[in-house]
Short mmCIF file of C-alpha atoms in Angstrom, two decimals:
data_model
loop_
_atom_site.label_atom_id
_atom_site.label_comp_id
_atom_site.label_asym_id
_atom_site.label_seq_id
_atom_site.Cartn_x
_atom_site.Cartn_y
_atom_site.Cartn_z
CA UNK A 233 17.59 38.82 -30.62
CA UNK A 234 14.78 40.90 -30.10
CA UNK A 235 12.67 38.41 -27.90
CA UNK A 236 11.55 40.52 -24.88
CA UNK A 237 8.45 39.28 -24.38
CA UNK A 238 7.84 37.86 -21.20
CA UNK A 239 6.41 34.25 -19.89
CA UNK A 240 3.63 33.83 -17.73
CA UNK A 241 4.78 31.63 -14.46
CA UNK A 242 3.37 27.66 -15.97
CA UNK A 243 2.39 24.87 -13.64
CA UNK A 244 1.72 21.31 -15.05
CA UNK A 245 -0.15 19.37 -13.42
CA UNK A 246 -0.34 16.13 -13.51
CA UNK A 247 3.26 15.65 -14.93
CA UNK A 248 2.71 12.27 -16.80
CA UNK A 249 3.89 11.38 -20.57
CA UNK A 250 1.72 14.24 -21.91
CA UNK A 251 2.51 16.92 -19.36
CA UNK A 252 6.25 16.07 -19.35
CA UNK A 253 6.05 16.69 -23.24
CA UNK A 254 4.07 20.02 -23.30
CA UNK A 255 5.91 21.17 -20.06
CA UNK A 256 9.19 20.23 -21.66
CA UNK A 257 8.55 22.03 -24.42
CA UNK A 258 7.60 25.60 -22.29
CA UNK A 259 10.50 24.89 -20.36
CA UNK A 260 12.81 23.99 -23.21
CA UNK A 261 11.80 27.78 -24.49
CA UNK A 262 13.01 29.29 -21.76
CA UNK A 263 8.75 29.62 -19.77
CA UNK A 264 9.34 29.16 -15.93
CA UNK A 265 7.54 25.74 -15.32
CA UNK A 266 6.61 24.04 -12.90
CA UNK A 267 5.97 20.27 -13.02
CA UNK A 268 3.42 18.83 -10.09
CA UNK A 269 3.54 15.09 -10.34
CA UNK A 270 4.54 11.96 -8.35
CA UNK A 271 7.21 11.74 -5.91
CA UNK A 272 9.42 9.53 -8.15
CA UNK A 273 9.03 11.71 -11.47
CA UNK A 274 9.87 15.07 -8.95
CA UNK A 275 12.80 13.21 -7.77
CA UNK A 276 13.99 12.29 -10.90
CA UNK A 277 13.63 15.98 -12.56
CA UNK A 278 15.02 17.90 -9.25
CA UNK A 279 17.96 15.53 -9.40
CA UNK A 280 18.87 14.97 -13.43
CA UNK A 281 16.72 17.41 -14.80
CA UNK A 282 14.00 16.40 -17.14
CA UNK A 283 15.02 14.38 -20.25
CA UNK A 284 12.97 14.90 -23.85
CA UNK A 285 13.74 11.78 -25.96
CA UNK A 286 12.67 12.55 -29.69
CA UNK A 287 13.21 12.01 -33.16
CA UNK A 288 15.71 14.65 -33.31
CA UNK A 289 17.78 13.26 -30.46
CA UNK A 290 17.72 13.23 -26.66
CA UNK A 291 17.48 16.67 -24.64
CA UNK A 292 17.90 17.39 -21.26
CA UNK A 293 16.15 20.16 -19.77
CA UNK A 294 16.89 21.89 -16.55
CA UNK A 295 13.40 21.71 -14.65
CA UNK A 296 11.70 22.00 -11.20
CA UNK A 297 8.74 19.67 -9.53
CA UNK A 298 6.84 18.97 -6.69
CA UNK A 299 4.68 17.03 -5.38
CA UNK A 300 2.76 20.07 -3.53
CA UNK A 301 -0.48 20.74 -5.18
CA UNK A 302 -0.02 24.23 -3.45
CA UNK A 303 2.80 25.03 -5.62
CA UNK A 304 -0.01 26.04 -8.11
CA UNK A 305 -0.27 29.37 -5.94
CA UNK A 306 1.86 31.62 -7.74
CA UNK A 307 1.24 30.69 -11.42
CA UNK A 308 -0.63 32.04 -14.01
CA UNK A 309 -0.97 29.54 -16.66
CA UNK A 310 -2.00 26.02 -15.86
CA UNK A 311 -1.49 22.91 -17.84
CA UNK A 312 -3.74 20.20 -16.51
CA UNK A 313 -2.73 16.89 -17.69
CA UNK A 314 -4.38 14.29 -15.02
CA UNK A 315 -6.26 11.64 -16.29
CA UNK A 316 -9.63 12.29 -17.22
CA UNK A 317 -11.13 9.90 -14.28
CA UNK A 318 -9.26 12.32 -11.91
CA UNK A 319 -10.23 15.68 -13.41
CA UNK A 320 -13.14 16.69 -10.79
CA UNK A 321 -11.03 15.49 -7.55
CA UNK A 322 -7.69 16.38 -8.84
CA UNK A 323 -9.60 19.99 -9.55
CA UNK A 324 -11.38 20.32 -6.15
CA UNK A 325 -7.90 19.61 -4.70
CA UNK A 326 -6.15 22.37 -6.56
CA UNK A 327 -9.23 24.84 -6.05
CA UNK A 328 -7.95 26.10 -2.80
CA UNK A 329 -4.64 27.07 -4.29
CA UNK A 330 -5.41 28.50 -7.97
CA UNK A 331 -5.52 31.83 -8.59
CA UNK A 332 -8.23 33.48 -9.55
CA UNK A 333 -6.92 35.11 -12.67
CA UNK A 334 -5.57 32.07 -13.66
CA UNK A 335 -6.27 29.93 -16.93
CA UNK A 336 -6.58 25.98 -17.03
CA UNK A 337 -6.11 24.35 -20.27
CA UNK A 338 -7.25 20.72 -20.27
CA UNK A 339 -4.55 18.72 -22.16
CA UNK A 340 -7.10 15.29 -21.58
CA UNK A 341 -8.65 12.59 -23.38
CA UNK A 342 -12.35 12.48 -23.28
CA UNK A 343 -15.22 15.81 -23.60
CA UNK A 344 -16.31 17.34 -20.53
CA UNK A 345 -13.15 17.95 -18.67
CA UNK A 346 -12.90 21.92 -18.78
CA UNK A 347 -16.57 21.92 -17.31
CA UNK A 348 -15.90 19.19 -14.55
CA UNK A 349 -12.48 21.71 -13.46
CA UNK A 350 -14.93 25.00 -14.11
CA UNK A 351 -17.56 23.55 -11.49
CA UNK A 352 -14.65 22.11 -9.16
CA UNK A 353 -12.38 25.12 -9.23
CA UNK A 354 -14.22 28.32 -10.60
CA UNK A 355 -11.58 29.12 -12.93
CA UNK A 356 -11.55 30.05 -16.47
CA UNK A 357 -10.79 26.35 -18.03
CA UNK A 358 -10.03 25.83 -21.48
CA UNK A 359 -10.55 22.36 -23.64
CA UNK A 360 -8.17 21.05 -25.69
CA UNK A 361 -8.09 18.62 -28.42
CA UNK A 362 -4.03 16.93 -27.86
CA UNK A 363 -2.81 14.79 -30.57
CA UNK A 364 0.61 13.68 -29.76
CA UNK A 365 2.46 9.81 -29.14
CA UNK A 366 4.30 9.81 -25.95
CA UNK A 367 5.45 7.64 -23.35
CA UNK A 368 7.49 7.27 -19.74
CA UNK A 369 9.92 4.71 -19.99
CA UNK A 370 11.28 5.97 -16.89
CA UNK A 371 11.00 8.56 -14.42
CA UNK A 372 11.68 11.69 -15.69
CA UNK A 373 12.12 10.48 -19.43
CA UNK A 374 9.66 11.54 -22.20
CA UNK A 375 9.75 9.50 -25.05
CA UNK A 376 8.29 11.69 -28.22
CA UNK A 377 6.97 8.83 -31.35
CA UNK A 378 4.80 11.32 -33.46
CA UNK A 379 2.76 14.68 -33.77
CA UNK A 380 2.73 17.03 -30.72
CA UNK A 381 -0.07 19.35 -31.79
CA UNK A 382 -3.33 20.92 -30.22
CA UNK A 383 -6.80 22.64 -31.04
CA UNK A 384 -8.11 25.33 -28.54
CA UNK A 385 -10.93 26.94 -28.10
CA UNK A 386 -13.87 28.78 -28.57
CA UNK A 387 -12.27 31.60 -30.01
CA UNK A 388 -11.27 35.07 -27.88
CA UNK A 389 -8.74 37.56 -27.06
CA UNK A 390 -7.98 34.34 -24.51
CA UNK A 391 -7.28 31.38 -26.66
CA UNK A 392 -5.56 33.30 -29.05
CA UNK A 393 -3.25 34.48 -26.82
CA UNK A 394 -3.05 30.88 -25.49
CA UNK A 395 -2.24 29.84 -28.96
CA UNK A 396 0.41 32.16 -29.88
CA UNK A 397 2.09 31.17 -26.27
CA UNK A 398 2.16 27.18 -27.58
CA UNK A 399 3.70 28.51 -31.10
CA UNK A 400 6.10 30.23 -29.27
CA UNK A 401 7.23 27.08 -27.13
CA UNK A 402 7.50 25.21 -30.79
CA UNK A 403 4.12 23.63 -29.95
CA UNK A 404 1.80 23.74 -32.87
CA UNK A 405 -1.80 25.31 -32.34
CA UNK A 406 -5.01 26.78 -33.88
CA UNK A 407 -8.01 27.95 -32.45
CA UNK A 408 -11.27 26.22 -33.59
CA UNK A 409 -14.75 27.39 -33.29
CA UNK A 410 -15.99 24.17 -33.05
CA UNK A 411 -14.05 23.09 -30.42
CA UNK A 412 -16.99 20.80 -29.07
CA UNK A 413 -17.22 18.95 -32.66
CA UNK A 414 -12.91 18.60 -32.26
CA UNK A 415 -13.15 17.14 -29.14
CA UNK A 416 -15.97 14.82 -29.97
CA UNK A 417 -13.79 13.81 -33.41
CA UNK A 418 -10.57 12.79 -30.85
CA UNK A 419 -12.81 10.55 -29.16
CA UNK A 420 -14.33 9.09 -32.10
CA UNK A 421 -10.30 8.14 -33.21
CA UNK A 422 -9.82 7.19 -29.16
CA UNK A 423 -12.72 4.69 -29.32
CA UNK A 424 -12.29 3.64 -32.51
CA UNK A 425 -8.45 2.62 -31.82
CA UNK A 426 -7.47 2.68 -28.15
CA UNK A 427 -9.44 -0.30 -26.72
CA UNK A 428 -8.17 -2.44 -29.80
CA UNK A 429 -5.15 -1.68 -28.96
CA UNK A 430 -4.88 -2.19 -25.59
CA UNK A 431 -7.52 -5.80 -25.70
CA UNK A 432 -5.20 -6.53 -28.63
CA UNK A 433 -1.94 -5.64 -27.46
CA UNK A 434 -1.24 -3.77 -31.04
CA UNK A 435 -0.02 -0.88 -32.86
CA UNK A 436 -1.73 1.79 -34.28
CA UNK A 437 0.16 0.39 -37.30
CA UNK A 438 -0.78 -3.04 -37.12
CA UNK A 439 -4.63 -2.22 -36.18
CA UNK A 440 -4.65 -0.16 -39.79
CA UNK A 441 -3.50 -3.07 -41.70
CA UNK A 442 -5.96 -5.79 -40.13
CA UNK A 443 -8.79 -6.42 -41.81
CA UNK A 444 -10.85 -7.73 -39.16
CA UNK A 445 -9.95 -5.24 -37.03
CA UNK A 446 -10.69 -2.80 -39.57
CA UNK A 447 -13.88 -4.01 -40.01
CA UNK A 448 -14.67 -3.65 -35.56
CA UNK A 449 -13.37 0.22 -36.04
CA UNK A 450 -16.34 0.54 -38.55
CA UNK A 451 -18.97 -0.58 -36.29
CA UNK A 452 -17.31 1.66 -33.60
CA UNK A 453 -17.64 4.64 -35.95
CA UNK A 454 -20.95 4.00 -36.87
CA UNK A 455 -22.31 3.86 -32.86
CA UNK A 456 -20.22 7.35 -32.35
CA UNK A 457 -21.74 8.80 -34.78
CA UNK A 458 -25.54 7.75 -34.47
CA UNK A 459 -24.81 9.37 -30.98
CA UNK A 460 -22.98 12.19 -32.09
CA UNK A 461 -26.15 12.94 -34.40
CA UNK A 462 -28.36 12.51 -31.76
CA UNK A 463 -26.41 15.12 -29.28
CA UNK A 464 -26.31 17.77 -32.06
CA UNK A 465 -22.95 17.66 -32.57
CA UNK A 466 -21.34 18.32 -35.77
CA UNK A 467 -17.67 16.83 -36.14
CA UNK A 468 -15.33 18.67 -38.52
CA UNK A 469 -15.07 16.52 -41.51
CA UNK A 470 -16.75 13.60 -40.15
CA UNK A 471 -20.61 12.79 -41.38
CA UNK A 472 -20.37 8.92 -42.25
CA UNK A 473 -18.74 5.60 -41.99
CA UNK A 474 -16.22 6.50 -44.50
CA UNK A 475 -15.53 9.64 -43.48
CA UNK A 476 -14.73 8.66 -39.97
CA UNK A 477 -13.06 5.79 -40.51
CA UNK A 478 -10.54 8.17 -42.90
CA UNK A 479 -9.91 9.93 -39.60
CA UNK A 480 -9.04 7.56 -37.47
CA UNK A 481 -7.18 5.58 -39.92
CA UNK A 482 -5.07 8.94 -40.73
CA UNK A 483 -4.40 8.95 -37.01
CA UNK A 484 -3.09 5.53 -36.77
CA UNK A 485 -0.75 5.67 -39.71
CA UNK A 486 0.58 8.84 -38.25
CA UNK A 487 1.80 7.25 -35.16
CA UNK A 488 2.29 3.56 -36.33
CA UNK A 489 4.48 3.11 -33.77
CA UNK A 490 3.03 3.68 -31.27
CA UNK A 491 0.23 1.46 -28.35
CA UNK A 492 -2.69 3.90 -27.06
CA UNK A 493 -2.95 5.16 -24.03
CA UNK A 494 -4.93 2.58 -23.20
CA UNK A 495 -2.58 -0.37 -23.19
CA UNK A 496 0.34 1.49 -21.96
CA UNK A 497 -1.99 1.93 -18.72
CA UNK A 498 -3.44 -1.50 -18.78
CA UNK A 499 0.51 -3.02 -19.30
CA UNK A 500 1.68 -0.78 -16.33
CA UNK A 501 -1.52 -1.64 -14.11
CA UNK A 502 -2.41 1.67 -13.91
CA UNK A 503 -6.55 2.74 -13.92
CA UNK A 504 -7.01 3.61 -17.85
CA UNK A 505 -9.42 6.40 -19.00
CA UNK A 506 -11.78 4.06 -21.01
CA UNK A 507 -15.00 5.46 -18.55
CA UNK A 508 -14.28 8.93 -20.66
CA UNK A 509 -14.06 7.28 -23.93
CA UNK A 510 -15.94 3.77 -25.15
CA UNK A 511 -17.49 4.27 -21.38
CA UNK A 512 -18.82 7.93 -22.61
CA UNK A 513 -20.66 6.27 -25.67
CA UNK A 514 -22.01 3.50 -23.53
CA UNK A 515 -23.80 6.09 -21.04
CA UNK A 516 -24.68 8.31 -23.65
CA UNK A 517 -25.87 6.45 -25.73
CA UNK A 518 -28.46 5.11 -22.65
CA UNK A 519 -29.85 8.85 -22.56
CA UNK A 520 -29.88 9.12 -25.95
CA UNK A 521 -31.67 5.76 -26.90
CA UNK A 522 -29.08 5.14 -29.30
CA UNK A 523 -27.38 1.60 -29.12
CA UNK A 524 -24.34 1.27 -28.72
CA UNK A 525 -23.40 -2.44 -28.15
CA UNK A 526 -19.87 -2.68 -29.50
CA UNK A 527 -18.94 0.79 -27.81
CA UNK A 528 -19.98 -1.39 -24.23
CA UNK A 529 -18.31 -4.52 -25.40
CA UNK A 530 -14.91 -2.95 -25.52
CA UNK A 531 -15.47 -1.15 -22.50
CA UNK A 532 -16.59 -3.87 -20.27
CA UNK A 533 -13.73 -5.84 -21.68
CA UNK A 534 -11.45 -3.07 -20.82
CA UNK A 535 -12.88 -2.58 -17.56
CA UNK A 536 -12.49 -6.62 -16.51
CA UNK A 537 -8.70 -6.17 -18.05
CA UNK A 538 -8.22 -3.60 -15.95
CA UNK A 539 -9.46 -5.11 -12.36
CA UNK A 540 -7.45 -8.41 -13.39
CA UNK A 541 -4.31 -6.16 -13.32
CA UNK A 542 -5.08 -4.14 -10.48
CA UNK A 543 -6.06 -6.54 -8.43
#
């Protein structure tokens, strides 16, 4: 073995179903990390270590957390994993701690989040496009359905160091240099499947094979993209109805299995992220005199579904 390279010292924060993964993974490799999360996730990974639960079996991983956003003090590499309707808070909170050679990488859902932790925390912040099915089923178990891949970028001496660190860890990941169009053609999937899923309590799988629901995802598509167009924003692959719908149909075959995001919050009464996805259309779509009326259907909808379960 000829692996001397070393590991920078990770931190993830916000240790949820997506940060357990990716931090799993870095710690699985042998990276020092770091999990910041709620007290009964830190409990359960101080006391039984963290558990990955994938395809290929069930792993447990030897892992330390906190609940101490200060514990971000002494690392280098920062995986930022909070939901994106807690990005700017969660970032002014950590922005007395960071370092100031430090890099963020925002592992979120939704298109501004490196810029809301930039202004927040003057640190370099990177986006990142996350495709990957996970859940908690408990505390301190990460169940892994499908894909566990990510685009970075713009390109640099930066992200493609970052890159080659999530090979290493056995995390797929290429740099793009349209990494505004990649982010813009996750949330075109996002709207066009995670609402449906959660309003409908379905399946990626099921959602693909329903006509009617097929036919919602194309009106979806179509409102993204009118205010894609309008924004000047070119997504990879993606220029009509057909095209788009091809992509976010790819996604939910990939991980038929699996609910969105979405309805795993709105089933565990937790605040979802719909304000950074159908809500994001809706608003931009105002500045943009584009209409967008299904876009603010499903996130009203989501919105009422959400107060009705927290109360």
């Amino acid at each position: 073995m000829s692996e001397t390279r070393e590991w920078p010292r990770i931190a993830v924060v916000g240790a949820g179903a997506v940060g357990g993964y990716f931090g799993g993974m870095f710690a699985r490799a042998g990276a020092p990390t770091l999990f910041i999360g709620r007290k009964h996730f830190a409990d359960a990974v101080n006391s039984k270590g963290l558990v990955l639960d994938s395809l290929h079996g069930q792993e447990r991983i030897a892992a330390e957390a906190t609940t101490e956003m200060s514990a971000v003090r002494d690392r280098s590499l920062i995986l930022f994993c909070v939901k994106a309707n807690h990005t700017s808070a969660t970032a002014t909170q950590m922005a007395q701690f960071v370092r100031p050679d430090a890099t963020v990488v925002c592992l979120q859902n939704g298109i501004d989040n490196a810029d809301q932790v930039r202004a927040a925390a003057n640190v370099v912040a990177v986006p990142a496009v996350v495709y990957v099915a996970v859940s908690v089923p408990e505390a301190g178990r990460v169940k892994h359905l499908a894909r566990g891949d990510l685009i970075i970028g713009p390109p640099s001496e930066r992200t493609t160091q970052l890159a080659d660190l999530f090979v290493r860890a056995g995390i797929p990941c290429r740099v793009s240099d349209n990494i505004e169009g990649e982010l813009w053609l996750k949330l075109l999937r996002n709207c066009a499947l995670n609402a449906i899923s959660a309003l409908g309590q379905a399946r990626y799988g099921q959602i693909a094979k329903n006509d009617d629901a097929k036919k919602l995802m194309e009106q979806i598509v179509d409102e993204v993209l009118a205010v894609a167009r309008a924004a000047r924003v070119v997504l990879p692959g993606v220029d009509d109805r057909q095209s788009g719908m091809a992509a976010a149909l790819e996604l939910a075959t990939q991980m038929a299995d699996a609910f969105s995001s979405t309805a795993q919050d709105l089933n565990r009464g937790q605040p979802t992220e719909i304000d950074a996805l159908n809500g994001y259309i809706s608003r931009r779509g105002a500045e943009l005199g584009i209409p967008v009326p299904v876009n603010h259907a499903l996130f009203s909808l989501v919105k009422l579904a959400e107060q009705k379960h927290l109360g």
